[in-house]
């Protein structure tokens, strides 16, 4: 199993930056695909970015060029650097770990982009 704890959420002005962190505990972290999802008010939870266990990454079109996902297997840490934030990035952000069809989720952290 994997336990995930997010941190780094908050309120930011449009155009600003935030960095989310996801600290994992459990075995075989390096084997998990790790991702960030978000759920905006009234919408479904959508994938934002993923870093696969081989280090490759993928992003939602809406965040390409603005967000960067990375992982540190030694520290069992996943980060999401978010730049040029927009109001439409406002959502609860969730860290996810997936392996062999099993999904694990953090509790979520709120990001609000507002002037």
PDB file of C-alpha atoms in Angstrom:
ATOM      1  CA  UNK A   1       0.000   0.000   0.000  1.00  0.00           C
ATOM      2  CA  UNK A   2       0.912   3.628  -0.428  1.00  0.00           C
ATOM      3  CA  UNK A   3       0.043   6.529   1.887  1.00  0.00           C
ATOM      4  CA  UNK A   4       0.121   9.978   0.345  1.00  0.00           C
ATOM      5  CA  UNK A   5       0.123  13.406   1.987  1.00  0.00           C
ATOM      6  CA  UNK A   6      -0.080  16.602  -0.056  1.00  0.00           C
ATOM      7  CA  UNK A   7       1.162  20.015   0.991  1.00  0.00           C
ATOM      8  CA  UNK A   8       1.706  23.431  -0.559  1.00  0.00           C
ATOM      9  CA  UNK A   9      -1.788  24.560  -1.405  1.00  0.00           C
ATOM     10  CA  UNK A  10      -3.159  28.018  -0.841  1.00  0.00           C
ATOM     11  CA  UNK A  11      -4.287  31.283  -2.363  1.00  0.00           C
ATOM     12  CA  UNK A  12      -2.324  32.852  -5.203  1.00  0.00           C
ATOM     13  CA  UNK A  13      -2.882  35.729  -7.603  1.00  0.00           C
ATOM     14  CA  UNK A  14      -3.270  35.106 -11.331  1.00  0.00           C
ATOM     15  CA  UNK A  15       0.137  34.785 -12.918  1.00  0.00           C
ATOM     16  CA  UNK A  16       1.678  33.566  -9.704  1.00  0.00           C
ATOM     17  CA  UNK A  17       3.361  30.281  -8.843  1.00  0.00           C
ATOM     18  CA  UNK A  18       2.900  27.503  -6.341  1.00  0.00           C
ATOM     19  CA  UNK A  19       4.683  24.266  -5.646  1.00  0.00           C
ATOM     20  CA  UNK A  20       2.788  21.214  -4.451  1.00  0.00           C
ATOM     21  CA  UNK A  21       4.490  18.331  -2.734  1.00  0.00           C
ATOM     22  CA  UNK A  22       3.307  14.796  -2.154  1.00  0.00           C
ATOM     23  CA  UNK A  23       5.096  12.754   0.459  1.00  0.00           C
ATOM     24  CA  UNK A  24       4.655   9.017   0.158  1.00  0.00           C
ATOM     25  CA  UNK A  25       5.158   6.204   2.600  1.00  0.00           C
ATOM     26  CA  UNK A  26       5.047   2.528   1.863  1.00  0.00           C
ATOM     27  CA  UNK A  27       7.093   0.086  -0.092  1.00  0.00           C
ATOM     28  CA  UNK A  28       8.135   0.061  -3.733  1.00  0.00           C
ATOM     29  CA  UNK A  29       7.450   3.748  -4.350  1.00  0.00           C
ATOM     30  CA  UNK A  30       9.766   3.673  -7.355  1.00  0.00           C
ATOM     31  CA  UNK A  31       7.461   1.179  -9.068  1.00  0.00           C
ATOM     32  CA  UNK A  32       4.405   3.427  -8.912  1.00  0.00           C
ATOM     33  CA  UNK A  33       3.196   5.802 -11.565  1.00  0.00           C
ATOM     34  CA  UNK A  34       2.605   9.057  -9.714  1.00  0.00           C
ATOM     35  CA  UNK A  35       0.195  11.739 -10.769  1.00  0.00           C
ATOM     36  CA  UNK A  36      -1.628  14.888  -9.812  1.00  0.00           C
ATOM     37  CA  UNK A  37      -5.338  15.234 -10.405  1.00  0.00           C
ATOM     38  CA  UNK A  38      -7.677  18.102  -9.704  1.00  0.00           C
ATOM     39  CA  UNK A  39     -11.355  18.617  -9.146  1.00  0.00           C
ATOM     40  CA  UNK A  40     -12.779  22.049  -9.833  1.00  0.00           C
ATOM     41  CA  UNK A  41     -16.113  23.040  -8.279  1.00  0.00           C
ATOM     42  CA  UNK A  42     -18.948  21.200  -9.994  1.00  0.00           C
ATOM     43  CA  UNK A  43     -16.631  19.176 -12.227  1.00  0.00           C
ATOM     44  CA  UNK A  44     -15.160  15.708 -12.276  1.00  0.00           C
ATOM     45  CA  UNK A  45     -11.659  14.903 -11.142  1.00  0.00           C
ATOM     46  CA  UNK A  46      -9.245  15.185 -14.053  1.00  0.00           C
ATOM     47  CA  UNK A  47      -5.626  14.243 -14.611  1.00  0.00           C
ATOM     48  CA  UNK A  48      -3.227  17.192 -14.482  1.00  0.00           C
ATOM     49  CA  UNK A  49       0.151  15.513 -14.829  1.00  0.00           C
ATOM     50  CA  UNK A  50       1.758  12.110 -14.404  1.00  0.00           C
ATOM     51  CA  UNK A  51       5.310  10.907 -13.982  1.00  0.00           C
ATOM     52  CA  UNK A  52       5.667   7.242 -14.804  1.00  0.00           C
ATOM     53  CA  UNK A  53       7.924   4.854 -12.973  1.00  0.00           C
ATOM     54  CA  UNK A  54      10.417   5.134 -15.864  1.00  0.00           C
ATOM     55  CA  UNK A  55      10.616   8.903 -15.393  1.00  0.00           C
ATOM     56  CA  UNK A  56       8.651   9.944 -18.454  1.00  0.00           C
ATOM     57  CA  UNK A  57       5.937  12.542 -18.007  1.00  0.00           C
ATOM     58  CA  UNK A  58       2.605  13.540 -19.488  1.00  0.00           C
ATOM     59  CA  UNK A  59       0.432  16.603 -19.007  1.00  0.00           C
ATOM     60  CA  UNK A  60      -3.083  17.784 -19.627  1.00  0.00           C
ATOM     61  CA  UNK A  61      -3.156  20.186 -22.568  1.00  0.00           C
ATOM     62  CA  UNK A  62      -4.424  22.948 -20.312  1.00  0.00           C
ATOM     63  CA  UNK A  63      -1.253  22.955 -18.201  1.00  0.00           C
ATOM     64  CA  UNK A  64       1.449  22.130 -20.742  1.00  0.00           C
ATOM     65  CA  UNK A  65       4.256  24.650 -20.592  1.00  0.00           C
ATOM     66  CA  UNK A  66       3.097  25.959 -17.205  1.00  0.00           C
ATOM     67  CA  UNK A  67       3.268  22.962 -14.854  1.00  0.00           C
ATOM     68  CA  UNK A  68       6.158  20.598 -14.231  1.00  0.00           C
ATOM     69  CA  UNK A  69       5.902  17.271 -12.415  1.00  0.00           C
ATOM     70  CA  UNK A  70       8.914  15.542 -10.934  1.00  0.00           C
ATOM     71  CA  UNK A  71       9.731  12.710  -8.552  1.00  0.00           C
ATOM     72  CA  UNK A  72      12.507  11.823  -6.169  1.00  0.00           C
ATOM     73  CA  UNK A  73      12.446   8.121  -5.544  1.00  0.00           C
ATOM     74  CA  UNK A  74      15.030   8.291  -2.772  1.00  0.00           C
ATOM     75  CA  UNK A  75      12.882  10.753  -0.824  1.00  0.00           C
ATOM     76  CA  UNK A  76       9.567   9.217  -1.918  1.00  0.00           C
ATOM     77  CA  UNK A  77       8.453  12.646  -3.027  1.00  0.00           C
ATOM     78  CA  UNK A  78       6.465  13.968  -5.981  1.00  0.00           C
ATOM     79  CA  UNK A  79       6.262  17.666  -6.738  1.00  0.00           C
ATOM     80  CA  UNK A  80       4.172  19.783  -9.053  1.00  0.00           C
ATOM     81  CA  UNK A  81       5.604  23.176  -9.922  1.00  0.00           C
ATOM     82  CA  UNK A  82       2.812  25.418 -11.142  1.00  0.00           C
ATOM     83  CA  UNK A  83       3.633  28.674 -12.918  1.00  0.00           C
ATOM     84  CA  UNK A  84       1.531  31.304 -14.675  1.00  0.00           C
ATOM     85  CA  UNK A  85      -1.491  30.229 -12.692  1.00  0.00           C
ATOM     86  CA  UNK A  86      -4.934  31.106 -13.991  1.00  0.00           C
ATOM     87  CA  UNK A  87      -8.298  31.355 -12.292  1.00  0.00           C
ATOM     88  CA  UNK A  88      -9.343  28.170 -14.064  1.00  0.00           C
ATOM     89  CA  UNK A  89      -6.608  26.308 -12.178  1.00  0.00           C
ATOM     90  CA  UNK A  90      -8.650  26.746  -9.000  1.00  0.00           C
ATOM     91  CA  UNK A  91      -9.441  23.275  -7.692  1.00  0.00           C
ATOM     92  CA  UNK A  92      -8.669  20.683  -5.084  1.00  0.00           C
ATOM     93  CA  UNK A  93      -5.490  18.923  -6.138  1.00  0.00           C
ATOM     94  CA  UNK A  94      -4.943  15.258  -5.336  1.00  0.00           C
ATOM     95  CA  UNK A  95      -1.821  13.169  -5.420  1.00  0.00           C
ATOM     96  CA  UNK A  96      -2.243   9.694  -6.882  1.00  0.00           C
ATOM     97  CA  UNK A  97      -0.133   6.585  -6.989  1.00  0.00           C
ATOM     98  CA  UNK A  98      -1.001   3.720  -9.309  1.00  0.00           C
ATOM     99  CA  UNK A  99       0.493   0.298  -9.675  1.00  0.00           C
ATOM    100  CA  UNK A 100      -0.897  -2.899 -11.137  1.00  0.00           C
ATOM    101  CA  UNK A 101      -4.378  -1.445 -11.288  1.00  0.00           C
ATOM    102  CA  UNK A 102      -4.475  -0.280  -7.663  1.00  0.00           C
ATOM    103  CA  UNK A 103      -4.935   3.423  -6.980  1.00  0.00           C
ATOM    104  CA  UNK A 104      -3.967   5.335  -3.849  1.00  0.00           C
ATOM    105  CA  UNK A 105      -5.001   8.909  -3.113  1.00  0.00           C
ATOM    106  CA  UNK A 106      -4.002  11.725  -0.848  1.00  0.00           C
ATOM    107  CA  UNK A 107      -6.540  13.815   1.007  1.00  0.00           C
ATOM    108  CA  UNK A 108      -6.291  16.736  -1.403  1.00  0.00           C
ATOM    109  CA  UNK A 109      -5.119  20.320  -1.103  1.00  0.00           C
ATOM    110  CA  UNK A 110      -6.991  23.428  -2.181  1.00  0.00           C
ATOM    111  CA  UNK A 111      -5.538  25.824  -4.746  1.00  0.00           C
ATOM    112  CA  UNK A 112      -7.362  29.090  -5.250  1.00  0.00           C
ATOM    113  CA  UNK A 113      -6.237  31.474  -7.960  1.00  0.00           C
ATOM    114  CA  UNK A 114      -7.875  34.827  -7.463  1.00  0.00           C
ATOM    115  CA  UNK A 115      -7.093  38.510  -7.449  1.00  0.00           C
TER     116      UNK A 115
END
